[in-house]
JSON list of C-alpha atoms and ligand atoms in Angstrom, two decimals:
[
{"chain": "A", "resi": 142, "resn": "MET", "atom": "CA", "xyz": [94.11, 60.43, 121.66]},
{"chain": "A", "resi": 143, "resn": "LYS", "atom": "CA", "xyz": [95.89, 63.55, 122.79]},
{"chain": "A", "resi": 144, "resn": "CYS", "atom": "CA", "xyz": [94.24, 66.23, 124.90]},
{"chain": "A", "resi": 145, "resn": "TYR", "atom": "CA", "xyz": [95.35, 69.73, 125.61]},
{"chain": "A", "resi": 146, "resn": "VAL", "atom": "CA", "xyz": [94.47, 71.05, 129.03]},
{"chain": "A", "resi": 147, "resn": "THR", "atom": "CA", "xyz": [95.53, 73.80, 131.42]},
{"chain": "A", "resi": 148, "resn": "ASN", "atom": "CA", "xyz": [96.10, 73.12, 135.22]},
{"chain": "A", "resi": 149, "resn": "ASN", "atom": "CA", "xyz": [93.17, 75.17, 136.47]},
{"chain": "A", "resi": 150, "resn": "SER", "atom": "CA", "xyz": [90.44, 75.18, 133.81]},
{"chain": "A", "resi": 151, "resn": "PRO", "atom": "CA", "xyz": [87.22, 73.61, 135.27]},
{"chain": "A", "resi": 152, "resn": "TYR", "atom": "CA", "xyz": [86.31, 72.28, 131.79]},
{"chain": "A", "resi": 153, "resn": "ALA", "atom": "CA", "xyz": [89.70, 70.58, 131.36]},
{"chain": "A", "resi": 154, "resn": "ARG", "atom": "CA", "xyz": [89.33, 69.16, 134.86]},
{"chain": "A", "resi": 155, "resn": "LYS", "atom": "CA", "xyz": [85.86, 67.75, 133.92]},
{"chain": "A", "resi": 156, "resn": "VAL", "atom": "CA", "xyz": [87.41, 66.01, 130.98]},
{"chain": "A", "resi": 157, "resn": "ARG", "atom": "CA", "xyz": [90.24, 64.65, 133.21]},
{"chain": "A", "resi": 158, "resn": "VAL", "atom": "CA", "xyz": [87.81, 63.44, 135.90]},
{"chain": "A", "resi": 159, "resn": "VAL", "atom": "CA", "xyz": [85.52, 61.73, 133.23]},
{"chain": "A", "resi": 160, "resn": "ALA", "atom": "CA", "xyz": [88.59, 59.98, 131.71]},
{"chain": "A", "resi": 161, "resn": "PHE", "atom": "CA", "xyz": [89.58, 58.81, 135.16]},
{"chain": "A", "resi": 162, "resn": "GLU", "atom": "CA", "xyz": [86.08, 57.60, 136.18]},
{"chain": "A", "resi": 163, "resn": "ALA", "atom": "CA", "xyz": [85.70, 55.85, 132.88]},
{"chain": "A", "resi": 164, "resn": "GLY", "atom": "CA", "xyz": [89.03, 54.07, 133.32]},
{"chain": "A", "resi": 165, "resn": "LEU", "atom": "CA", "xyz": [90.61, 55.75, 130.30]},
{"chain": "A", "resi": 166, "resn": "TYR", "atom": "CA", "xyz": [92.94, 58.24, 131.93]},
{"chain": "A", "resi": 167, "resn": "ASP", "atom": "CA", "xyz": [96.13, 56.46, 130.90]},
{"chain": "A", "resi": 168, "resn": "GLU", "atom": "CA", "xyz": [94.85, 56.01, 127.37]},
{"chain": "A", "resi": 169, "resn": "VAL", "atom": "CA", "xyz": [94.97, 59.75, 126.82]},
{"chain": "A", "resi": 170, "resn": "GLU", "atom": "CA", "xyz": [98.22, 61.65, 126.15]},
{"chain": "A", "resi": 171, "resn": "TRP", "atom": "CA", "xyz": [97.63, 64.74, 128.33]},
{"chain": "A", "resi": 172, "resn": "THR", "atom": "CA", "xyz": [99.42, 67.88, 127.35]},
{"chain": "A", "resi": 173, "resn": "THR", "atom": "CA", "xyz": [99.33, 70.64, 129.90]},
{"chain": "A", "resi": 174, "resn": "ILE", "atom": "CA", "xyz": [99.93, 74.08, 128.36]},
{"chain": "A", "resi": 175, "resn": "THR", "atom": "CA", "xyz": [100.56, 77.35, 130.09]},
{"chain": "A", "resi": 176, "resn": "ARG", "atom": "CA", "xyz": [98.76, 80.60, 129.50]},
{"chain": "A", "resi": 177, "resn": "GLU", "atom": "CA", "xyz": [101.63, 81.80, 127.18]},
{"chain": "A", "resi": 178, "resn": "GLU", "atom": "CA", "xyz": [101.29, 78.65, 125.07]},
{"chain": "A", "resi": 179, "resn": "ARG", "atom": "CA", "xyz": [97.59, 79.18, 124.52]},
{"chain": "A", "resi": 180, "resn": "GLY", "atom": "CA", "xyz": [98.22, 80.61, 121.05]},
{"chain": "A", "resi": 181, "resn": "ASP", "atom": "CA", "xyz": [99.34, 77.13, 119.79]},
{"chain": "A", "resi": 182, "resn": "ILE", "atom": "CA", "xyz": [95.84, 75.81, 120.56]},
{"chain": "A", "resi": 183, "resn": "ASN", "atom": "CA", "xyz": [94.45, 77.90, 117.63]},
{"chain": "A", "resi": 184, "resn": "ASN", "atom": "CA", "xyz": [95.85, 75.21, 115.36]},
{"chain": "A", "resi": 185, "resn": "PHE", "atom": "CA", "xyz": [93.29, 72.79, 116.74]},
{"chain": "A", "resi": 186, "resn": "ASN", "atom": "CA", "xyz": [90.50, 74.99, 118.03]},
{"chain": "A", "resi": 187, "resn": "PRO", "atom": "CA", "xyz": [90.06, 78.42, 116.28]},
{"chain": "A", "resi": 188, "resn": "LEU", "atom": "CA", "xyz": [88.32, 79.65, 119.41]},
{"chain": "A", "resi": 189, "resn": "GLY", "atom": "CA", "xyz": [91.66, 79.23, 121.12]},
{"chain": "A", "resi": 190, "resn": "LYS", "atom": "CA", "xyz": [90.12, 77.35, 124.11]},
{"chain": "A", "resi": 191, "resn": "VAL", "atom": "CA", "xyz": [91.03, 74.28, 126.13]},
{"chain": "A", "resi": 192, "resn": "PRO", "atom": "CA", "xyz": [90.25, 71.55, 126.47]},
{"chain": "A", "resi": 193, "resn": "VAL", "atom": "CA", "xyz": [90.75, 70.30, 122.96]},
{"chain": "A", "resi": 194, "resn": "ALA", "atom": "CA", "xyz": [91.34, 66.67, 121.79]},
{"chain": "A", "resi": 195, "resn": "VAL", "atom": "CA", "xyz": [93.19, 65.36, 118.77]},
{"chain": "A", "resi": 196, "resn": "LEU", "atom": "CA", "xyz": [92.11, 61.81, 117.89]},
{"chain": "A", "resi": 197, "resn": "GLY", "atom": "CA", "xyz": [94.41, 59.23, 116.49]},
{"chain": "A", "resi": 198, "resn": "THR", "atom": "CA", "xyz": [92.79, 59.87, 113.14]},
{"chain": "A", "resi": 199, "resn": "GLY", "atom": "CA", "xyz": [93.82, 63.50, 113.29]},
{"chain": "A", "resi": 200, "resn": "ASP", "atom": "CA", "xyz": [90.15, 64.56, 113.86]},
{"chain": "A", "resi": 201, "resn": "ILE", "atom": "CA", "xyz": [89.64, 67.40, 116.35]},
{"chain": "A", "resi": 202, "resn": "VAL", "atom": "CA", "xyz": [87.14, 67.12, 119.17]},
{"chain": "A", "resi": 203, "resn": "CYS", "atom": "CA", "xyz": [86.54, 70.41, 120.96]},
{"chain": "A", "resi": 204, "resn": "ASP", "atom": "CA", "xyz": [84.40, 71.71, 123.78]},
{"chain": "A", "resi": 205, "resn": "SER", "atom": "CA", "xyz": [84.40, 69.83, 127.00]},
{"chain": "A", "resi": 206, "resn": "PRO", "atom": "CA", "xyz": [80.80, 68.39, 126.68]},
{"chain": "A", "resi": 207, "resn": "VAL", "atom": "CA", "xyz": [81.69, 66.98, 123.30]},
{"chain": "A", "resi": 208, "resn": "ILE", "atom": "CA", "xyz": [85.07, 65.57, 124.48]},
{"chain": "A", "resi": 209, "resn": "CYS", "atom": "CA", "xyz": [83.21, 64.05, 127.61]},
{"chain": "A", "resi": 210, "resn": "ALA", "atom": "CA", "xyz": [80.57, 62.41, 125.35]},
{"chain": "A", "resi": 211, "resn": "TYR", "atom": "CA", "xyz": [83.32, 61.08, 123.16]},
{"chain": "A", "resi": 212, "resn": "LEU", "atom": "CA", "xyz": [85.23, 59.59, 126.09]},
{"chain": "A", "resi": 213, "resn": "ASP", "atom": "CA", "xyz": [81.91, 58.06, 127.43]},
{"chain": "A", "resi": 214, "resn": "SER", "atom": "CA", "xyz": [81.29, 56.47, 124.02]},
{"chain": "A", "resi": 215, "resn": "LEU", "atom": "CA", "xyz": [84.66, 54.61, 124.30]},
{"chain": "A", "resi": 216, "resn": "THR", "atom": "CA", "xyz": [83.71, 52.42, 127.12]},
{"chain": "A", "resi": 217, "resn": "SER", "atom": "CA", "xyz": [80.81, 50.11, 127.75]},
{"chain": "A", "resi": 218, "resn": "SER", "atom": "CA", "xyz": [81.67, 49.43, 131.39]},
{"chain": "A", "resi": 219, "resn": "ILE", "atom": "CA", "xyz": [80.11, 52.69, 132.65]},
{"chain": "A", "resi": 220, "resn": "ASP", "atom": "CA", "xyz": [77.70, 55.21, 131.23]},
{"chain": "A", "resi": 221, "resn": "LEU", "atom": "CA", "xyz": [78.57, 58.62, 132.64]},
{"chain": "A", "resi": 222, "resn": "ILE", "atom": "CA", "xyz": [75.88, 59.98, 130.27]},
{"chain": "A", "resi": 223, "resn": "PRO", "atom": "CA", "xyz": [72.88, 57.61, 130.71]},
{"chain": "A", "resi": 224, "resn": "LYS", "atom": "CA", "xyz": [71.34, 56.31, 127.57]},
{"chain": "A", "resi": 225, "resn": "SER", "atom": "CA", "xyz": [67.78, 56.09, 129.03]},
{"chain": "A", "resi": 226, "resn": "GLU", "atom": "CA", "xyz": [65.41, 59.00, 129.41]},
{"chain": "A", "resi": 227, "resn": "PRO", "atom": "CA", "xyz": [64.74, 61.18, 131.37]},
{"chain": "A", "resi": 228, "resn": "GLU", "atom": "CA", "xyz": [68.13, 60.45, 133.13]},
{"chain": "A", "resi": 229, "resn": "ARG", "atom": "CA", "xyz": [70.03, 61.39, 129.95]},
{"chain": "A", "resi": 230, "resn": "TRP", "atom": "CA", "xyz": [68.50, 64.86, 129.74]},
{"chain": "A", "resi": 231, "resn": "GLN", "atom": "CA", "xyz": [68.75, 65.44, 133.43]},
{"chain": "A", "resi": 232, "resn": "THR", "atom": "CA", "xyz": [72.53, 64.53, 133.36]},
{"chain": "A", "resi": 233, "resn": "LEU", "atom": "CA", "xyz": [73.12, 66.83, 130.37]},
{"chain": "A", "resi": 234, "resn": "THR", "atom": "CA", "xyz": [71.16, 69.66, 131.93]},
{"chain": "A", "resi": 235, "resn": "LEU", "atom": "CA", "xyz": [73.14, 69.24, 135.20]},
{"chain": "A", "resi": 236, "resn": "GLU", "atom": "CA", "xyz": [76.32, 69.41, 133.16]},
{"chain": "A", "resi": 237, "resn": "ALA", "atom": "CA", "xyz": [75.26, 72.59, 131.46]},
{"chain": "A", "resi": 238, "resn": "LEU", "atom": "CA", "xyz": [74.38, 74.12, 134.78]},
{"chain": "A", "resi": 239, "resn": "GLY", "atom": "CA", "xyz": [77.88, 73.25, 136.11]},
{"chain": "A", "resi": 240, "resn": "ASP", "atom": "CA", "xyz": [79.58, 74.57, 133.02]},
{"chain": "A", "resi": 241, "resn": "GLY", "atom": "CA", "xyz": [77.45, 77.79, 133.21]},
{"chain": "A", "resi": 242, "resn": "LEU", "atom": "CA", "xyz": [78.50, 78.23, 136.79]},
{"chain": "A", "resi": 243, "resn": "GLY", "atom": "CA", "xyz": [82.18, 77.92, 135.57]},
{"chain": "A", "resi": 244, "resn": "ASP", "atom": "CA", "xyz": [81.44, 80.59, 132.92]},
{"chain": "A", "resi": 245, "resn": "THR", "atom": "CA", "xyz": [80.17, 83.05, 135.47]},
{"chain": "A", "resi": 246, "resn": "VAL", "atom": "CA", "xyz": [83.20, 82.50, 137.73]},
{"chain": "A", "resi": 247, "resn": "ILE", "atom": "CA", "xyz": [85.48, 83.20, 134.70]},
{"chain": "A", "resi": 248, "resn": "VAL", "atom": "CA", "xyz": [83.55, 86.49, 133.93]},
{"chain": "A", "resi": 249, "resn": "ILE", "atom": "CA", "xyz": [83.91, 87.69, 137.48]},
{"chain": "A", "resi": 250, "resn": "SER", "atom": "CA", "xyz": [87.61, 86.69, 137.78]},
{"chain": "A", "resi": 251, "resn": "GLN", "atom": "CA", "xyz": [88.41, 88.42, 134.53]},
{"chain": "A", "resi": 252, "resn": "GLU", "atom": "CA", "xyz": [86.50, 91.57, 135.69]},
{"chain": "A", "resi": 253, "resn": "LYS", "atom": "CA", "xyz": [88.47, 91.67, 138.96]},
{"chain": "A", "resi": 254, "resn": "GLN", "atom": "CA", "xyz": [91.72, 91.58, 136.97]},
{"chain": "A", "resi": 255, "resn": "ARG", "atom": "CA", "xyz": [90.81, 94.68, 135.02]},
{"chain": "A", "resi": 256, "resn": "PRO", "atom": "CA", "xyz": [92.30, 98.03, 136.00]},
{"chain": "A", "resi": 257, "resn": "SER", "atom": "CA", "xyz": [90.10, 99.88, 138.43]},
{"chain": "A", "resi": 258, "resn": "GLU", "atom": "CA", "xyz": [88.97, 102.41, 135.81]},
{"chain": "A", "resi": 259, "resn": "LYS", "atom": "CA", "xyz": [87.54, 99.68, 133.64]},
{"chain": "A", "resi": 260, "resn": "TYR", "atom": "CA", "xyz": [86.27, 97.44, 136.47]},
{"chain": "A", "resi": 261, "resn": "SER", "atom": "CA", "xyz": [82.37, 97.15, 136.57]},
{"chain": "A", "resi": 262, "resn": "GLN", "atom": "CA", "xyz": [80.81, 96.52, 139.85]},
{"chain": "A", "resi": 263, "resn": "GLU", "atom": "CA", "xyz": [77.54, 95.99, 138.01]},
{"chain": "A", "resi": 264, "resn": "ILE", "atom": "CA", "xyz": [78.93, 93.04, 135.98]},
{"chain": "A", "resi": 265, "resn": "VAL", "atom": "CA", "xyz": [80.26, 91.44, 139.10]},
{"chain": "A", "resi": 266, "resn": "GLU", "atom": "CA", "xyz": [76.97, 91.82, 140.96]},
{"chain": "A", "resi": 267, "resn": "ARG", "atom": "CA", "xyz": [74.92, 90.45, 137.99]},
{"chain": "A", "resi": 268, "resn": "GLN", "atom": "CA", "xyz": [77.20, 87.39, 137.71]},
{"chain": "A", "resi": 269, "resn": "THR", "atom": "CA", "xyz": [77.34, 86.84, 141.40]},
{"chain": "A", "resi": 270, "resn": "ALA", "atom": "CA", "xyz": [73.48, 86.80, 141.47]},
{"chain": "A", "resi": 271, "resn": "LYS", "atom": "CA", "xyz": [73.54, 84.08, 138.76]},
{"chain": "A", "resi": 272, "resn": "ILE", "atom": "CA", "xyz": [76.01, 82.10, 140.90]},
{"chain": "A", "resi": 273, "resn": "LYS", "atom": "CA", "xyz": [73.84, 82.39, 144.01]},
{"chain": "A", "resi": 274, "resn": "SER", "atom": "CA", "xyz": [70.56, 81.33, 142.23]},
{"chain": "A", "resi": 275, "resn": "THR", "atom": "CA", "xyz": [72.38, 78.37, 140.63]},
{"chain": "A", "resi": 276, "resn": "LEU", "atom": "CA", "xyz": [73.82, 77.30, 143.96]},
{"chain": "A", "resi": 277, "resn": "SER", "atom": "CA", "xyz": [70.38, 77.53, 145.51]},
{"chain": "A", "resi": 278, "resn": "VAL", "atom": "CA", "xyz": [68.92, 75.13, 142.87]},
{"chain": "A", "resi": 279, "resn": "LEU", "atom": "CA", "xyz": [71.82, 72.75, 143.28]},
{"chain": "A", "resi": 280, "resn": "ASP", "atom": "CA", "xyz": [71.50, 72.85, 146.98]},
{"chain": "A", "resi": 281, "resn": "SER", "atom": "CA", "xyz": [67.88, 71.51, 146.70]},
{"chain": "A", "resi": 282, "resn": "ALA", "atom": "CA", "xyz": [68.90, 68.95, 144.07]},
{"chain": "A", "resi": 283, "resn": "ALA", "atom": "CA", "xyz": [71.99, 67.73, 145.89]},
{"chain": "A", "resi": 284, "resn": "ILE", "atom": "CA", "xyz": [70.13, 65.28, 148.03]},
{"chain": "A", "resi": 285, "resn": "ASP", "atom": "CA", "xyz": [69.10, 63.36, 144.84]},
{"chain": "A", "resi": 286, "resn": "PHE", "atom": "CA", "xyz": [72.60, 63.59, 143.18]},
{"chain": "A", "resi": 287, "resn": "ASN", "atom": "CA", "xyz": [73.93, 60.34, 141.75]},
{"chain": "A", "resi": 288, "resn": "ASP", "atom": "CA", "xyz": [76.52, 58.48, 143.80]},
{"chain": "A", "resi": 289, "resn": "PRO", "atom": "CA", "xyz": [78.93, 57.45, 142.13]},
{"chain": "A", "resi": 290, "resn": "PRO", "atom": "CA", "xyz": [78.68, 60.66, 140.13]},
{"chain": "A", "resi": 291, "resn": "LEU", "atom": "CA", "xyz": [77.57, 60.93, 136.47]},
{"chain": "A", "resi": 292, "resn": "LEU", "atom": "CA", "xyz": [78.73, 63.66, 134.09]},
{"chain": "A", "resi": 293, "resn": "GLY", "atom": "CA", "xyz": [76.31, 66.22, 135.57]},
{"chain": "A", "resi": 294, "resn": "GLU", "atom": "CA", "xyz": [77.65, 65.89, 139.12]},
{"chain": "A", "resi": 295, "resn": "ILE", "atom": "CA", "xyz": [81.26, 65.94, 137.83]},
{"chain": "A", "resi": 296, "resn": "ALA", "atom": "CA", "xyz": [80.65, 69.24, 135.99]},
{"chain": "A", "resi": 297, "resn": "VAL", "atom": "CA", "xyz": [79.08, 70.79, 139.03]},
{"chain": "A", "resi": 298, "resn": "ALA", "atom": "CA", "xyz": [81.89, 69.79, 141.31]},
{"chain": "A", "resi": 299, "resn": "CYS", "atom": "CA", "xyz": [84.58, 71.01, 138.84]},
{"chain": "A", "resi": 300, "resn": "ALA", "atom": "CA", "xyz": [82.92, 74.38, 138.54]},
{"chain": "A", "resi": 301, "resn": "MET", "atom": "CA", "xyz": [82.60, 74.68, 142.31]},
{"chain": "A", "resi": 302, "resn": "GLY", "atom": "CA", "xyz": [86.27, 73.80, 142.68]},
{"chain": "A", "resi": 303, "resn": "TYR", "atom": "CA", "xyz": [87.12, 76.61, 140.33]},
{"chain": "A", "resi": 304, "resn": "MET", "atom": "CA", "xyz": [84.82, 78.95, 142.15]},
{"chain": "A", "resi": 305, "resn": "GLU", "atom": "CA", "xyz": [86.69, 78.10, 145.40]},
{"chain": "A", "resi": 306, "resn": "PHE", "atom": "CA", "xyz": [90.00, 78.38, 143.73]},
{"chain": "A", "resi": 307, "resn": "ARG", "atom": "CA", "xyz": [89.21, 81.93, 142.56]},
{"chain": "A", "resi": 308, "resn": "GLY", "atom": "CA", "xyz": [87.76, 82.86, 145.87]},
{"chain": "A", "resi": 309, "resn": "ILE", "atom": "CA", "xyz": [84.30, 83.80, 144.43]},
{"chain": "A", "resi": 310, "resn": "VAL", "atom": "CA", "xyz": [81.43, 83.66, 146.91]},
{"chain": "A", "resi": 311, "resn": "PRO", "atom": "CA", "xyz": [83.82, 82.29, 149.57]},
{"chain": "A", "resi": 312, "resn": "GLU", "atom": "CA", "xyz": [81.20, 81.87, 152.21]},
{"chain": "A", "resi": 313, "resn": "TRP", "atom": "CA", "xyz": [78.97, 79.64, 149.98]},
{"chain": "A", "resi": 314, "resn": "SER", "atom": "CA", "xyz": [79.18, 76.57, 152.16]},
{"chain": "A", "resi": 315, "resn": "GLU", "atom": "CA", "xyz": [77.49, 78.21, 155.13]},
{"chain": "A", "resi": 316, "resn": "THR", "atom": "CA", "xyz": [74.32, 78.89, 153.13]},
{"chain": "A", "resi": 317, "resn": "TYR", "atom": "CA", "xyz": [74.16, 75.84, 150.86]},
{"chain": "A", "resi": 318, "resn": "VAL", "atom": "CA", "xyz": [74.56, 73.20, 153.36]},
{"chain": "A", "resi": 319, "resn": "ASN", "atom": "CA", "xyz": [73.28, 70.13, 151.39]},
{"chain": "A", "resi": 320, "resn": "LEU", "atom": "CA", "xyz": [75.53, 71.06, 148.52]},
{"chain": "A", "resi": 321, "resn": "ALA", "atom": "CA", "xyz": [78.55, 71.52, 150.86]},
{"chain": "A", "resi": 322, "resn": "LYS", "atom": "CA", "xyz": [77.97, 68.09, 152.36]},
{"chain": "A", "resi": 323, "resn": "TRP", "atom": "CA", "xyz": [77.77, 66.47, 148.91]},
{"chain": "A", "resi": 324, "resn": "TYR", "atom": "CA", "xyz": [80.76, 68.46, 147.69]},
{"chain": "A", "resi": 325, "resn": "ASP", "atom": "CA", "xyz": [82.97, 67.39, 150.64]},
{"chain": "A", "resi": 326, "resn": "ASN", "atom": "CA", "xyz": [82.27, 63.77, 149.69]},
{"chain": "A", "resi": 327, "resn": "ILE", "atom": "CA", "xyz": [82.87, 64.02, 146.00]},
{"chain": "A", "resi": 328, "resn": "LEU", "atom": "CA", "xyz": [86.22, 65.62, 146.56]},
{"chain": "A", "resi": 329, "resn": "LYS", "atom": "CA", "xyz": [87.36, 62.45, 148.31]},
{"chain": "A", "resi": 330, "resn": "ARG", "atom": "CA", "xyz": [87.23, 60.49, 145.08]},
{"chain": "A", "resi": 331, "resn": "LEU", "atom": "CA", "xyz": [90.57, 59.76, 143.61]},
{"chain": "A", "resi": 332, "resn": "SER", "atom": "CA", "xyz": [89.59, 61.38, 140.30]},
{"chain": "A", "resi": 333, "resn": "PHE", "atom": "CA", "xyz": [89.04, 64.72, 142.03]},
{"chain": "A", "resi": 334, "resn": "ARG", "atom": "CA", "xyz": [92.02, 64.48, 144.29]},
{"chain": "A", "resi": 335, "resn": "LYS", "atom": "CA", "xyz": [94.37, 63.88, 141.30]},
{"chain": "A", "resi": 336, "resn": "THR", "atom": "CA", "xyz": [92.97, 66.80, 139.32]},
{"chain": "A", "resi": 337, "resn": "ALA", "atom": "CA", "xyz": [92.69, 69.56, 142.01]},
{"chain": "A", "resi": 338, "resn": "PRO", "atom": "CA", "xyz": [93.48, 73.10, 140.70]},
{"chain": "A", "resi": 339, "resn": "GLU", "atom": "CA", "xyz": [97.01, 74.20, 141.60]},
{"chain": "B", "resi": 225, "resn": "GSH", "atom": "N1", "xyz": [82.70, 75.75, 126.41]},
{"chain": "B", "resi": 225, "resn": "GSH", "atom": "C1", "xyz": [84.06, 75.47, 126.54]},
{"chain": "B", "resi": 225, "resn": "GSH", "atom": "C2", "xyz": [84.72, 76.49, 127.48]},
{"chain": "B", "resi": 225, "resn": "GSH", "atom": "C3", "xyz": [86.31, 76.38, 127.42]},
{"chain": "B", "resi": 225, "resn": "GSH", "atom": "C4", "xyz": [86.95, 77.61, 128.01]},
{"chain": "B", "resi": 225, "resn": "GSH", "atom": "O1", "xyz": [86.39, 78.66, 128.22]},
{"chain": "B", "resi": 225, "resn": "GSH", "atom": "N2", "xyz": [88.27, 77.44, 128.33]},
{"chain": "B", "resi": 225, "resn": "GSH", "atom": "C5", "xyz": [89.05, 78.50, 128.81]},
{"chain": "B", "resi": 225, "resn": "GSH", "atom": "C6", "xyz": [89.87, 78.00, 130.04]},
{"chain": "B", "resi": 225, "resn": "GSH", "atom": "S1", "xyz": [88.96, 77.79, 131.40]},
{"chain": "B", "resi": 225, "resn": "GSH", "atom": "C7", "xyz": [89.92, 78.98, 127.74]},
{"chain": "B", "resi": 225, "resn": "GSH", "atom": "O2", "xyz": [90.57, 78.27, 127.15]},
{"chain": "B", "resi": 225, "resn": "GSH", "atom": "N3", "xyz": [90.00, 80.32, 127.59]},
{"chain": "B", "resi": 225, "resn": "GSH", "atom": "C8", "xyz": [90.89, 80.94, 126.68]},
{"chain": "B", "resi": 225, "resn": "GSH", "atom": "C9", "xyz": [90.23, 82.00, 125.81]},
{"chain": "B", "resi": 225, "resn": "GSH", "atom": "O3", "xyz": [88.99, 82.17, 125.97]},
{"chain": "B", "resi": 225, "resn": "GSH", "atom": "O4", "xyz": [90.94, 82.58, 125.06]},
{"chain": "B", "resi": 225, "resn": "GSH", "atom": "C10", "xyz": [84.30, 74.04, 127.13]},
{"chain": "B", "resi": 225, "resn": "GSH", "atom": "O5", "xyz": [83.38, 73.65, 127.83]},
{"chain": "B", "resi": 225, "resn": "GSH", "atom": "O6", "xyz": [85.31, 73.42, 126.65]}
]
């Protein structure tokens, strides 16, 4: 399996961490592409987004939740997506919250890169409010987070890593102290240390 990623994408990081935690990292041929090479990705994913995986059969698997589910299906030694209910839906919902957090960070970063005449403070404020309400929910949930992490926790930590990398809501750890404590711990895992944004 070949997987196209970029260095800083929170979704690509999630896939890499999942591969690592599932013991499959070295089974994947990772191809890191630059912003300029993104056009080549359209051959595999018409949405032009990373991560995208190309299986040995030539089949394409795109969108990080699908790639993570595929990787999880390859190993029986660990279930990063539990098979039992309600844990399965709790995990996938937490993943969706993490991915959604990443989406809001991307919107804000893109907005901040626009020329001042096109910049919208309203968009930044609306997205920042979404980030804060999500962090507040995660702060309450963090005391019950799975350790070792499942896919949901991995998605949340990758999105938060991207939020920090982009300097969005930089003071977050002073307000969301449970979440900050949990985040400090998860970053110590080898899978996170090996995949930090550059
Ligand atoms: N829902 C997708 C989101 C992927 C995504 O937005 N990737 C960004 C990088 S962080 C991208 O490739 N953006 C390029 C573009 O939108 O043209 C996933 O989870 O894989």
